[in-house]
Phi, psi and omega in degrees: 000136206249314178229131168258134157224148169228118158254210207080170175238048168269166153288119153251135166247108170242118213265303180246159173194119175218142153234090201274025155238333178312104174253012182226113175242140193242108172272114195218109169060065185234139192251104159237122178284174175320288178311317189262326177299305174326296169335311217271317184286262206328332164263018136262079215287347190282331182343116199248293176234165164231138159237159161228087183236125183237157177205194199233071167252349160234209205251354175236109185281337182307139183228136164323314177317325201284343169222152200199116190220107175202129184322264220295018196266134207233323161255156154211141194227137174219107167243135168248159176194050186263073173310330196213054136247080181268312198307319189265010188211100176254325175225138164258136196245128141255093188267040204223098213271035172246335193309112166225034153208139188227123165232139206200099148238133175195213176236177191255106211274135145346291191227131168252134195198120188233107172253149177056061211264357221296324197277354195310105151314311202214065235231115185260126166228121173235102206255185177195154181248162184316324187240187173263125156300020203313309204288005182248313179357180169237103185286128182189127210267105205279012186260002148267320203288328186267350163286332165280334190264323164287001182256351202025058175243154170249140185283080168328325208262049156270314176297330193285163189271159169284131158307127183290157181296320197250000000 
């Protein structure tokens, strides 16, 4: 077997596993723990490409994507979509010193850590944050600005640059 997908909205539990030609695996919607997706990587030593899509229609919040450790894995597609597991996602792992094309949407974890990046081509990233940025906005009322303009004053501090955000 060359290529695998596994999808759905079952529990997998994998306790041993090897498929030592398999170079493409696909995870879609999966209640998988921590401990069995490793089981599940590690006994694919050829592992060539990965997908990962996880969203939060079932009860185990651990999403596969967040930490990803393999020699020979050369593409990854990770789409995550766990809005209100922040609690379960503190860091992200990337272990993959073959990797050269990377597409990563998920959110933006407390701590990222990519290692062994060197041969990477290509890296699409969408990442989104946890929370609202409501409190850095620019609040901005337009029934003042017609109150100035009917008082006929100009708003200097239009000109000034703004402080960035990040």
């Amino acid at each position: 077997m060359v290529k695998l997908t596994l999808s759905g909205e079952y529990c997998l539990e994998v306790k041993r596993v090897y498929f030592p030609v398999l170079k493409s695996l696909s995870l879609e919607f999966l209640e998988l723990d921590y401990p069995d997706y490793h089981r599940l990587l590690d006994g694919c030593p050829t592992l060539e490409e990965l997908f990962v899509a996880d969203d939060d229609d079932h009860s185990n919040p651990l999403c596969c994507g967040a930490v990803v450790k393999s020699e020979s894995l050369k593409r990854l597609v990770v789409s995550i979509d766990l809005p209100d597991s922040q609690e379960d996602h503190n860091s992200m792992l990337l272990d993959t010193p073959s990797l050269v094309y990377l597409k990563y949407t998920s959110y933006v974890f407390k701590e990222h850590d990519a290692v062994g990046l060197d041969l990477l081509v290509e890296a699409r990233l969408d990442l989104s944050l946890w929370g609202s940025t409501s409190d850095y906005d620019d609040d901005h009322d337009d029934d003042v600005d017609d109150e100035k303009e009917d008082d006929n004053e100009t708003d200097d501090d239009d000109d000034e640059p703004k402080m960035p955000i990040f």
